[in-house]
Coordinates of C-alpha atoms in Angstrom, one line a residue:
M1 CA 0.1 0.0 0.2
M2 CA 1.5 3.5 -1.1
H3 CA 0.8 6.1 1.4
F4 CA 1.6 9.8 0.5
R5 CA 1.0 13.2 1.9
A6 CA -1.2 16.0 1.1
L7 CA -0.4 19.3 2.5
L8 CA -3.9 21.0 3.4
A9 CA -4.0 24.2 5.0
L10 CA -5.6 25.6 7.6
S11 CA -5.5 28.7 9.0
L12 CA -6.2 28.9 12.8
I13 CA -6.4 32.3 14.4
T14 CA -6.4 30.8 18.2
A15 CA -4.1 27.9 17.9
L16 CA -5.4 24.1 18.8
H17 CA -3.6 24.4 22.3
G18 CA -2.4 28.0 22.5
D19 CA -3.7 29.9 24.9
P20 CA -7.3 31.9 24.0
V21 CA -7.2 35.5 22.8
T22 CA -9.3 38.1 24.8
L23 CA -9.7 41.9 24.4
N24 CA -6.4 42.6 25.9
T25 CA -4.2 40.6 22.7
P26 CA -2.5 43.2 20.6
R27 CA -4.0 42.5 17.0
E28 CA -2.2 43.2 13.7
F29 CA -3.9 44.9 10.6
P30 CA -4.0 43.0 7.6
S31 CA -2.1 42.8 4.3
I32 CA -4.6 44.1 2.1
D33 CA -3.3 43.9 -2.0
S34 CA -6.5 45.2 -3.9
R35 CA -9.3 47.0 -3.6
E36 CA -11.5 43.6 -4.3
E37 CA -9.5 41.8 -1.5
W38 CA -10.9 44.8 0.8
Q39 CA -14.2 44.9 -0.3
S40 CA -14.8 41.2 0.1
R41 CA -13.2 42.1 3.5
A42 CA -15.5 44.9 4.6
K43 CA -18.6 42.8 3.0
D44 CA -17.5 40.0 5.2
I45 CA -17.3 42.1 8.3
R46 CA -20.8 43.6 8.1
E47 CA -22.0 40.0 7.6
Q48 CA -20.0 39.2 11.3
I49 CA -21.7 41.9 12.8
L50 CA -25.3 41.5 11.9
V51 CA -24.8 37.8 12.8
S52 CA -23.0 38.7 16.0
C53 CA -25.5 40.9 17.0
G54 CA -28.6 38.7 16.0
L55 CA -29.5 41.1 13.4
W56 CA -29.1 38.4 11.1
P57 CA -31.3 39.0 8.5
L58 CA -32.4 42.2 9.5
P59 CA -35.6 42.5 12.3
D60 CA -38.9 43.8 11.1
K61 CA -39.5 47.7 11.8
V62 CA -42.1 48.9 14.2
A63 CA -43.5 52.3 13.7
L64 CA -41.4 54.4 15.6
G65 CA -44.3 57.0 17.3
A66 CA -41.7 59.3 18.0
K67 CA -42.8 61.6 21.4
I68 CA -41.1 65.0 21.1
F69 CA -41.7 67.2 24.2
G70 CA -40.8 69.6 26.9
K71 CA -39.0 72.0 24.7
I72 CA -36.5 74.0 26.4
E73 CA -35.2 76.9 24.0
R74 CA -31.6 78.7 24.9
D75 CA -29.1 80.7 23.1
G76 CA -28.8 79.6 19.7
Y77 CA -30.7 76.1 20.4
S78 CA -33.4 74.5 21.6
V79 CA -33.1 70.9 23.6
E80 CA -36.2 68.5 23.8
K81 CA -36.8 65.5 25.1
V82 CA -37.4 62.5 22.6
Y83 CA -38.6 58.9 22.7
F84 CA -39.7 56.2 20.4
K85 CA -40.4 52.7 19.8
T86 CA -37.5 50.4 18.4
Y87 CA -39.1 47.1 19.0
P88 CA -42.5 46.3 20.2
G89 CA -42.5 47.1 24.4
F90 CA -38.9 48.6 24.2
Y91 CA -38.4 52.1 24.4
L92 CA -35.4 54.6 23.1
A93 CA -35.0 57.6 25.0
G94 CA -33.3 60.4 24.7
N95 CA -32.8 64.8 24.1
L96 CA -32.9 66.2 20.5
Y97 CA -30.8 69.7 20.3
R98 CA -31.7 71.9 17.2
P99 CA -30.1 74.8 16.1
L100 CA -32.6 78.3 16.8
G101 CA -31.8 81.8 15.0
K102 CA -30.5 79.7 11.7
G103 CA -33.7 79.3 9.4
S104 CA -35.9 76.3 9.0
G105 CA -33.3 73.7 7.6
P106 CA -33.0 71.1 6.8
F107 CA -29.6 70.8 9.0
P108 CA -26.8 67.9 9.2
A109 CA -28.2 65.2 11.9
I110 CA -25.3 63.8 14.5
L111 CA -26.0 60.6 16.4
N112 CA -23.9 61.1 19.6
P113 CA -24.1 57.2 21.7
H114 CA -22.1 57.7 24.7
G115 CA -19.7 55.8 26.7
H116 CA -19.8 54.4 30.6
W117 CA -19.8 57.5 32.0
D118 CA -22.0 56.9 35.4
N119 CA -24.5 59.7 34.1
G120 CA -24.5 58.4 30.3
R121 CA -26.0 61.0 28.6
L122 CA -26.4 63.5 31.4
A123 CA -22.4 63.1 31.8
D124 CA -21.0 66.7 32.1
E125 CA -17.4 66.2 33.4
E126 CA -13.9 67.6 32.4
A127 CA -13.3 64.6 30.5
G128 CA -16.5 64.3 29.2
S129 CA -19.5 66.3 28.3
I130 CA -22.2 64.7 26.4
P131 CA -24.5 67.7 26.6
A132 CA -21.8 70.1 26.0
R133 CA -20.9 68.8 22.3
C134 CA -24.5 68.7 21.1
I135 CA -24.9 72.0 22.8
S136 CA -22.3 73.5 20.0
F137 CA -23.3 71.2 17.4
A138 CA -26.8 72.9 17.4
R139 CA -25.3 76.6 18.0
Q140 CA -23.0 75.6 14.8
G141 CA -25.7 74.5 12.8
M142 CA -26.6 70.8 13.1
I143 CA -29.2 68.8 14.9
A144 CA -27.9 67.0 17.5
F145 CA -29.2 63.5 19.2
S146 CA -28.3 62.1 22.1
Y147 CA -29.4 58.6 23.3
D148 CA -29.1 56.7 26.1
M149 CA -27.2 53.0 26.2
V150 CA -29.2 50.2 27.2
G151 CA -29.9 50.2 31.3
Y152 CA -28.8 54.2 31.2
N153 CA -31.5 57.0 32.2
D154 CA -34.7 56.2 30.7
T155 CA -33.8 53.4 27.8
R156 CA -34.4 50.1 30.2
F157 CA -36.6 47.2 30.9
A158 CA -40.1 47.7 32.8
G159 CA -39.3 47.3 37.1
D160 CA -35.4 46.5 36.6
P161 CA -33.4 49.7 35.6
D162 CA -30.0 48.1 36.0
V163 CA -29.9 45.9 33.3
H164 CA -26.5 47.4 31.6
R165 CA -24.2 44.7 32.0
K166 CA -26.9 42.1 33.0
Y167 CA -28.9 41.6 29.7
G168 CA -28.0 39.0 27.0
T169 CA -25.7 37.6 29.2
S170 CA -26.5 33.8 29.5
R171 CA -25.3 30.8 27.3
T172 CA -28.7 30.1 26.6
D173 CA -29.1 33.7 25.1
E174 CA -26.2 33.1 22.9
L175 CA -27.8 30.6 21.4
W176 CA -30.4 33.4 19.9
G177 CA -27.9 35.7 19.5
I178 CA -29.6 38.0 21.7
N179 CA -26.8 40.0 23.4
A180 CA -26.5 43.9 24.5
M181 CA -24.4 44.5 21.4
G182 CA -27.1 43.7 19.2
L183 CA -30.2 45.9 21.2
Q184 CA -28.0 48.9 21.1
L185 CA -26.8 48.5 17.6
W186 CA -30.3 48.4 16.5
N187 CA -31.3 51.2 18.9
S188 CA -28.7 53.0 16.5
I189 CA -29.9 51.9 13.0
R190 CA -33.6 52.7 14.7
A191 CA -32.1 56.5 15.8
L192 CA -30.9 56.7 12.6
D193 CA -34.4 56.2 11.3
F194 CA -35.6 58.7 13.6
L195 CA -33.1 61.5 12.3
E196 CA -34.2 60.7 8.7
S197 CA -37.9 61.3 9.9
L198 CA -37.3 64.7 10.6
P199 CA -38.2 67.4 8.2
D200 CA -35.2 69.8 9.2
V201 CA -32.9 67.1 8.9
D202 CA -30.7 67.1 5.4
R203 CA -30.7 63.2 5.0
K204 CA -27.5 63.3 3.0
K205 CA -25.7 64.7 5.6
L206 CA -26.0 62.5 8.8
A207 CA -22.8 61.3 11.1
C208 CA -22.2 59.6 14.0
T209 CA -19.5 60.5 17.2
G210 CA -19.3 58.6 20.5
E211 CA -16.6 58.1 22.8
S212 CA -15.2 54.7 24.5
G213 CA -18.0 52.6 24.6
G214 CA -19.9 55.1 22.6
G215 CA -16.8 55.2 20.4
T216 CA -17.7 51.3 19.8
Q217 CA -21.4 51.9 18.7
T218 CA -20.3 54.8 16.4
F219 CA -17.8 52.4 14.3
V220 CA -20.0 49.4 14.8
L221 CA -23.0 51.4 13.3
G222 CA -20.7 53.4 10.5
A223 CA -20.1 49.6 9.2
V224 CA -23.5 48.3 8.8
D225 CA -25.4 51.2 7.7
D226 CA -24.2 53.2 4.8
R227 CA -26.9 56.1 6.2
L228 CA -23.9 57.6 7.6
A229 CA -22.0 60.6 6.0
A230 CA -19.1 60.8 8.5
Q231 CA -18.2 59.1 11.6
V232 CA -15.5 60.1 14.7
P233 CA -15.0 57.3 16.7
V234 CA -13.1 58.5 20.0
V235 CA -10.5 56.8 22.6
M236 CA -11.7 53.5 20.9
V237 CA -9.8 52.5 17.8
S238 CA -7.2 50.7 19.1
H239 CA -5.1 47.0 18.2
S240 CA -4.6 46.6 21.9
M241 CA -8.0 46.7 23.9
Q242 CA -11.2 45.8 22.3
G243 CA -13.4 46.9 24.4
G244 CA -14.1 45.9 28.3
C245 CA -18.0 45.6 28.2
N246 CA -20.8 42.9 27.1
C247 CA -22.1 45.4 25.2
E248 CA -19.0 45.9 22.9
N249 CA -18.1 42.5 22.9
A250 CA -21.1 40.2 20.8
P251 CA -19.9 36.5 20.4
G252 CA -18.0 35.9 16.9
L253 CA -17.7 39.2 17.1
R254 CA -13.6 39.1 17.0
V255 CA -12.8 36.0 16.0
D256 CA -11.3 37.4 12.4
Y257 CA -11.2 40.7 13.4
S258 CA -10.4 43.8 15.4
N259 CA -11.7 47.2 15.8
M260 CA -8.9 48.9 13.5
E261 CA -10.6 46.5 10.9
I262 CA -14.2 47.5 11.9
A263 CA -13.6 51.0 12.2
A264 CA -11.7 50.6 8.4
A265 CA -15.3 49.0 7.1
A266 CA -16.6 52.8 6.6
A267 CA -14.4 53.3 3.9
P268 CA -14.6 55.4 1.5
R269 CA -16.9 57.3 3.6
P270 CA -15.6 60.4 5.6
Q271 CA -14.3 59.3 9.2
L272 CA -12.1 60.9 11.7
I273 CA -10.6 58.9 14.9
V274 CA -9.6 61.0 18.2
G275 CA -6.8 58.5 20.6
A276 CA -5.3 59.7 23.8
T277 CA -1.6 59.3 25.1
G278 CA -3.1 58.0 28.5
D279 CA -5.5 55.0 27.5
W280 CA -5.1 52.3 25.0
T281 CA -5.4 54.3 21.8
K282 CA -2.1 56.0 22.5
T283 CA -0.4 54.5 19.7
T284 CA -2.7 56.1 17.1
M285 CA -0.4 57.9 14.9
E286 CA 1.8 54.9 14.7
K287 CA -0.4 51.8 14.4
E288 CA -4.1 52.2 14.5
G289 CA -4.3 55.4 12.1
P290 CA -1.8 54.6 9.4
A291 CA -3.6 50.9 9.6
I292 CA -6.8 52.3 8.8
A293 CA -5.3 55.1 6.4
S294 CA -3.7 52.3 4.2
I295 CA -7.6 51.3 3.2
Y296 CA -8.4 54.7 2.2
K297 CA -5.2 55.4 0.3
L298 CA -6.3 52.0 -1.8
L299 CA -9.4 53.4 -2.2
N300 CA -8.3 56.7 -3.5
A301 CA -9.8 58.3 -0.7
E302 CA -6.7 59.5 1.4
D303 CA -8.4 63.1 1.9
R304 CA -11.9 61.6 3.9
F305 CA -9.8 60.0 6.6
K306 CA -7.8 61.8 9.5
Y307 CA -6.4 60.8 12.9
V308 CA -5.1 62.8 15.5
R309 CA -4.1 62.3 19.2
F310 CA -4.1 64.4 21.9
D311 CA -2.1 63.8 25.2
F312 CA -4.6 63.0 28.5
G313 CA -6.2 60.3 29.7
H314 CA -9.2 58.5 28.6
N315 CA -11.6 61.4 27.4
Y316 CA -13.6 63.2 25.1
N317 CA -12.8 66.6 26.1
K318 CA -12.9 69.9 25.3
T319 CA -9.7 69.7 23.2
S320 CA -10.7 66.9 21.1
R321 CA -14.7 68.2 20.9
E322 CA -13.1 70.8 19.0
A323 CA -11.4 68.5 16.6
V324 CA -14.4 66.7 16.4
Y325 CA -16.4 70.2 15.5
D326 CA -13.7 71.8 12.8
W327 CA -13.6 68.0 11.0
L328 CA -17.0 67.7 11.1
G329 CA -18.2 71.4 9.9
H330 CA -15.9 71.3 7.5
R331 CA -17.6 67.9 6.2
L332 CA -21.0 68.8 7.1
L333 CA -21.8 72.9 6.9
E334 CA -21.8 75.2 3.9
N335 CA -18.6 77.3 4.1
P336 CA -18.4 77.8 8.1
D337 CA -18.1 80.5 10.1
L338 CA -14.1 79.2 11.3
S339 CA -14.8 81.3 15.5
S340 CA -18.4 79.0 15.4
L341 CA -16.4 75.7 15.3
K342 CA -14.8 76.7 18.7
E343 CA -16.8 75.9 21.8
Q344 CA -18.6 78.7 23.6
P345 CA -19.7 78.4 26.7
Y346 CA -22.6 76.7 28.1
Q347 CA -25.0 75.5 30.8
K348 CA -26.3 72.0 30.9
E349 CA -30.0 71.5 31.8
A350 CA -30.8 70.0 35.2
D351 CA -31.0 66.2 34.7
V352 CA -34.6 66.7 35.6
D353 CA -35.6 68.8 32.9
L354 CA -34.2 66.2 30.3
R355 CA -35.0 63.1 31.9
V356 CA -37.5 61.8 29.7
F357 CA -39.4 59.1 32.4
P358 CA -37.9 61.1 35.7
D359 CA -40.4 59.1 38.0
G360 CA -39.3 56.1 36.5
K361 CA -42.9 55.3 35.3
L362 CA -42.3 53.7 30.9
P363 CA -45.1 53.4 28.8
D364 CA -47.7 51.3 30.0
D365 CA -46.5 48.6 27.3
A366 CA -43.1 48.3 28.3
L367 CA -41.5 44.7 28.9
T368 CA -39.7 43.4 31.8
M369 CA -36.1 42.0 30.6
E370 CA -37.6 38.4 30.6
E371 CA -40.5 39.2 28.4
F372 CA -38.8 41.4 26.0
I373 CA -36.2 38.2 25.7
A374 CA -38.4 36.0 25.3
A375 CA -40.2 38.3 22.5
R376 CA -36.7 38.1 20.4
K377 CA -36.9 34.1 20.6
A378 CA -40.1 34.0 19.0
E379 CA -39.4 36.9 16.5
R380 CA -36.4 34.7 15.5
S381 CA -38.2 31.6 15.6
A382 CA -40.8 33.2 12.9
T383 CA -38.1 34.7 11.0
W384 CA -36.8 30.8 10.7
Q385 CA -40.1 30.1 9.9
K386 CA -40.8 32.4 7.0
L387 CA -37.8 31.4 5.3
L388 CA -38.3 27.5 5.2
P389 CA -38.1 26.8 1.7
Q390 CA -41.1 25.1 0.2
D391 CA -39.7 25.1 -3.7
K392 CA -36.9 25.8 -5.2
E393 CA -36.7 29.5 -5.8
S394 CA -37.8 29.6 -1.5
L395 CA -35.0 27.3 -1.4
V396 CA -32.3 29.9 -3.0
R397 CA -33.7 32.6 -1.5
F398 CA -33.3 30.7 2.0
K399 CA -30.1 29.8 1.0
E400 CA -29.0 33.7 0.1
F401 CA -30.2 34.7 3.8
M402 CA -29.2 31.8 5.6
A403 CA -26.0 30.7 4.8
P404 CA -23.7 33.5 5.5
A405 CA -24.9 33.0 9.4
W406 CA -24.0 29.6 8.7
Q407 CA -20.6 30.8 7.8
H408 CA -20.3 33.0 10.6
I409 CA -21.8 30.5 13.3
V410 CA -19.6 28.0 12.5
Q411 CA -16.7 30.7 12.4
T412 CA -14.9 29.2 9.2
D413 CA -11.9 30.7 8.0
W414 CA -12.9 29.9 4.4
R415 CA -14.2 32.2 2.3
P416 CA -14.9 31.8 -1.3
G417 CA -12.0 32.9 -3.4
T418 CA -9.4 33.1 -1.0
G419 CA -6.4 31.1 0.4
F420 CA -5.0 29.7 4.1
A421 CA -2.5 31.1 6.0
S422 CA -1.0 28.1 7.5
T423 CA -0.2 24.5 7.0
I424 CA -0.6 21.3 8.0
S425 CA 0.0 17.5 6.9
A426 CA -2.9 14.8 7.1
S427 CA -2.0 11.2 5.7
V428 CA -3.8 9.8 2.9
K429 CA -4.4 6.1 2.1
P430 CA -5.4 4.8 -1.1
G431 CA -5.8 1.4 -1.9
N432 CA -3.3 1.2 -4.6
E433 CA -1.5 4.3 -6.6
K434 CA -4.0 5.8 -8.1
P435 CA -6.8 7.7 -6.1
K436 CA -9.8 6.9 -6.3
E437 CA -12.8 8.9 -7.2
A438 CA -14.1 9.5 -4.4
L439 CA -12.2 10.8 -1.0
V440 CA -13.9 10.2 2.6
V441 CA -12.4 12.6 4.9
E442 CA -12.7 11.9 8.7
L443 CA -12.0 13.9 12.1
G444 CA -10.3 11.5 14.2
G445 CA -11.7 8.0 12.6
E446 CA -13.3 5.8 14.5
A447 CA -11.3 3.8 16.9
G448 CA -10.0 0.8 15.3
S449 CA -11.6 1.4 12.1
P450 CA -9.1 0.2 9.2
A451 CA -7.9 2.3 5.9
K452 CA -7.3 -0.4 4.3
N453 CA -7.9 -1.4 0.6
H454 CA -11.6 -0.1 -0.2
E455 CA -12.6 -0.6 -4.1
A456 CA -13.7 3.0 -4.7
L457 CA -12.9 5.1 -1.3
T458 CA -9.4 6.9 -0.7
F459 CA -9.0 7.7 3.2
L460 CA -8.2 10.8 4.8
R461 CA -7.5 10.9 8.8
L462 CA -7.5 14.4 10.0
P463 CA -5.2 14.3 13.4
W464 CA -7.5 15.4 16.3
T465 CA -7.6 15.9 19.6
E466 CA -10.0 17.3 22.5
E467 CA -9.2 20.8 23.3
P468 CA -7.7 21.3 26.6
D469 CA -10.1 22.4 29.4
R470 CA -11.2 26.0 28.7
D471 CA -14.1 27.9 30.3
E472 CA -15.8 29.1 27.0
T473 CA -18.4 31.0 29.6
S474 CA -16.0 33.5 31.1
G475 CA -13.8 37.0 29.7
F476 CA -15.8 37.0 26.7
Y477 CA -14.4 34.1 25.3
T478 CA -16.5 33.4 22.5
S479 CA -15.9 37.2 21.3
Y480 CA -12.4 36.1 20.6
N481 CA -12.2 32.3 20.2
R482 CA -13.6 29.6 18.2
T483 CA -15.3 26.9 20.5
A484 CA -14.8 23.2 20.6
L485 CA -17.4 22.5 17.9
Q486 CA -16.4 26.2 15.7
Q487 CA -13.0 24.4 15.9
A488 CA -14.0 21.0 14.8
S489 CA -16.2 22.2 12.1
D490 CA -13.4 24.7 10.8
R491 CA -11.0 22.1 10.4
L492 CA -13.2 19.6 8.6
I493 CA -14.7 22.6 6.2
S494 CA -11.2 23.5 4.9
A495 CA -10.1 20.3 5.0
V496 CA -13.0 19.3 2.8
I497 CA -11.6 22.7 0.1
N498 CA -8.4 21.9 -0.1
A499 CA -8.7 18.0 -1.1
R500 CA -11.3 19.9 -4.1
R501 CA -8.0 22.3 -5.0
T502 CA -5.4 19.1 -4.7
R503 CA -7.8 17.0 -7.0
L504 CA -7.3 14.0 -4.8
A505 CA -11.0 12.7 -6.1
G506 CA -13.8 13.4 -7.9
R507 CA -15.9 13.5 -4.6
V508 CA -15.5 14.3 -1.3
I509 CA -17.3 12.6 1.9
L510 CA -17.6 13.4 5.2
L511 CA -18.6 10.4 7.8
G512 CA -19.1 11.9 11.4
S513 CA -19.3 9.5 14.7
G514 CA -18.7 9.8 18.0
S515 CA -17.6 13.3 20.0
T516 CA -17.5 14.9 16.0
A517 CA -20.2 13.8 14.2
I518 CA -22.2 17.2 15.2
S519 CA -18.6 19.3 13.8
S520 CA -19.0 16.9 10.4
L521 CA -22.9 17.8 10.1
M522 CA -21.6 21.2 10.4
A523 CA -19.5 21.6 7.7
A524 CA -21.9 19.7 5.2
P525 CA -22.4 22.1 3.5
V526 CA -19.1 22.1 1.5
A527 CA -19.1 18.5 1.1
D528 CA -20.8 16.0 -1.9
A529 CA -21.9 13.4 0.1
V530 CA -22.3 13.5 4.7
A531 CA -23.2 10.5 6.9
I532 CA -23.7 11.3 10.4
D533 CA -24.1 9.2 13.4
C534 CA -26.9 11.1 14.9
N535 CA -26.7 9.3 18.5
G536 CA -29.7 9.9 19.5
L537 CA -29.2 13.9 19.9
D538 CA -32.2 16.2 20.4
P539 CA -31.1 19.4 19.8
S540 CA -34.5 20.7 20.2
A541 CA -33.6 20.9 23.8
D542 CA -31.1 23.4 25.2
E543 CA -29.5 20.9 27.5
T544 CA -27.9 19.4 24.5
L545 CA -26.4 22.7 22.4
L546 CA -24.9 23.9 25.3
K547 CA -23.0 20.8 26.2
P548 CA -19.1 21.2 25.2
G549 CA -18.3 20.3 21.8
L550 CA -21.6 20.8 20.5
F551 CA -22.1 24.2 21.5
A552 CA -21.9 27.8 19.0
P553 CA -23.1 31.0 19.7
G554 CA -26.1 31.7 17.4
L555 CA -27.1 27.7 16.6
R556 CA -30.9 28.8 17.1
N557 CA -31.0 30.8 15.0
I558 CA -29.8 28.7 11.9
G559 CA -32.5 26.1 13.1
T560 CA -29.3 24.9 14.9
Y561 CA -28.2 21.7 13.5
Q562 CA -30.8 21.4 10.9
G563 CA -29.6 24.3 9.5
A564 CA -26.6 22.9 7.9
A565 CA -27.9 20.0 6.9
M566 CA -30.5 22.0 4.6
F567 CA -27.8 24.3 3.0
A568 CA -26.3 20.7 2.2
A569 CA -29.4 20.2 -0.3
P570 CA -29.3 18.6 -3.3
N571 CA -26.4 16.6 -1.8
R572 CA -26.4 13.4 -0.5
L573 CA -27.0 13.3 3.2
L574 CA -27.6 10.1 5.7
L575 CA -28.6 10.3 9.3
Y576 CA -28.4 7.7 11.0
N577 CA -29.1 6.5 14.8
T578 CA -32.2 9.3 15.3
Q579 CA -33.7 7.1 17.6
G580 CA -36.9 9.3 17.1
K581 CA -35.3 12.6 19.1
F582 CA -33.2 14.3 16.2
P583 CA -35.7 16.6 14.1
T584 CA -35.6 16.2 10.3
A585 CA -38.9 18.1 9.3
D586 CA -37.1 20.9 8.2
I587 CA -33.9 18.7 6.4
E588 CA -37.2 17.1 4.4
A589 CA -38.7 19.9 3.3
A590 CA -35.7 21.4 2.2
Y591 CA -34.7 18.5 0.4
R592 CA -38.3 18.2 -0.9
A593 CA -37.8 21.6 -2.2
A594 CA -34.5 20.9 -3.8
G595 CA -36.4 17.9 -5.9
A596 CA -33.5 15.8 -4.2
S597 CA -36.1 13.9 -1.4
D598 CA -34.1 10.5 -2.8
K599 CA -30.8 12.0 -1.7
L600 CA -32.0 12.4 2.1
E601 CA -31.5 9.1 4.2
I602 CA -32.8 8.8 7.6
I603 CA -32.5 5.8 9.7
P604 CA -33.8 5.8 13.4
G605 CA -31.3 3.1 14.5
P606 CA -27.4 2.7 13.9
K607 CA -25.4 1.3 11.0
T608 CA -22.3 -0.7 10.7
R609 CA -19.3 0.6 9.2
E610 CA -19.4 -1.4 6.6
E611 CA -22.9 -0.4 5.6
I612 CA -21.3 3.4 6.1
L613 CA -18.4 2.1 3.8
A614 CA -20.9 0.9 1.4
W615 CA -23.7 3.9 1.0
A616 CA -20.2 6.2 1.0
A617 CA -19.0 4.4 -2.2
R618 CA -22.2 5.0 -4.0
P619 CA -22.3 7.7 -6.6

């Protein structure tokens, strides 16, 4: 028997037995060689953000029903209280600052998300003042809307004001893509809708600026919503610290990408980033700024990007604000008076006069956190049901919507048309000197199973050992690292793709049993045929999905393991040993829609190794 080596390239950010990546692990900006390469990467970043935030596909938009009241007029500006509905039973609140004495507009409009100040959008300190910048924007001739992050001031759930670091933190929430970052991003998208609805807003001149956690909101919004004509994230774009709150660390978000790349995804739209010598943005001038500038240069938009740094600690102080006034003023205003772009003395209103619900009483239909989470799960389930294929046309639509979700939930490094960064070797053992028509790929393989002569099959065994014990539940682990299921699935996907490239066989077949069975099923969309020992698993139960080796954030949003099997239609699929517990109705529907019911076999009982190989050998 001849043995030969096939070099299979696998790209892994986290080595199989290396230290986990954390929010403080230094990141490098990738080398990008062409406009097309970056545009593909930027698209991938946008998809990853939306999938990680539980917003793929985007939810239906309810009527805002905005309430604007309590107007106070001051020198050169007015300020009003605002609240509107972003989801049924959830209200976003804030303050709307408008120019006075400058006509009826339309005016540029700027969103102002805030960082983790104790007083949220009402913070007025030397290191940073949200009212100061909003007043200044209004006096300069721009509308400014400051709004709460979840759990601050007036934006919260009924009966529970202290939710900022509690919402969407359970493992079950992760299965549904329910997290604070996703809720805040959706609130920001709806805040843009609100600004667009105002008759005195110039819809072509929308911008966003925020500091720290508000800076994260700024560049994440800019990456997914091209309505922003300009953005200014302040003291947050860093290669060495990615964000320290769950509202900045959606699961899966930074397995492949850092804040530098997310900020760059807005290119070629105008952007200013502001750093400080006294925090994690201290290398803005040497590292982050030049990295992002390289993308603007690649897109012939060098004049649309600027980066600055000031000698302060973590801040959005007057010096930083005036740099932003100047940059945004020249971008959004017609022939601005340079003197007006300096901050004038201001007086913040008393908190009670800015609060929307100062007595803590929310609208009658406001939901508790538990009710809201239940509603989000029901919404995601309904979305899945709407997308289920009934015919070939709806199957195409299903795959268009859900295949990107599969890709990012599996966290595969493989992207169509891309290469891989490193290589490992795996043994391929054919029965003679000529590779066979079909290549069988197994991860680890069945203990004691032979890879010997077979009339039609070549065997490729990928080495696999279980991950060392890691706590996948702490330190935002899943934001930066693959779970054991994702690691195994990605390795199989890479092996299949590379087997095709090296032309080891005409067909590539995945066999999955034991601890790697589900990872083989998750890789099914890239294989020609897949046979899986379901081992009586019941993925309708959260207890199953939360087990080590079976967990991946967002699984519920692709129908758990069924989704990957559905994406494989019309290729051959054998699910055996289901024991009547593994749900297959949606898989059967997908194969019927593809006109390929004959390619799907579902067996309640077990099968022998010989029976599986005989199935694999069939064309």
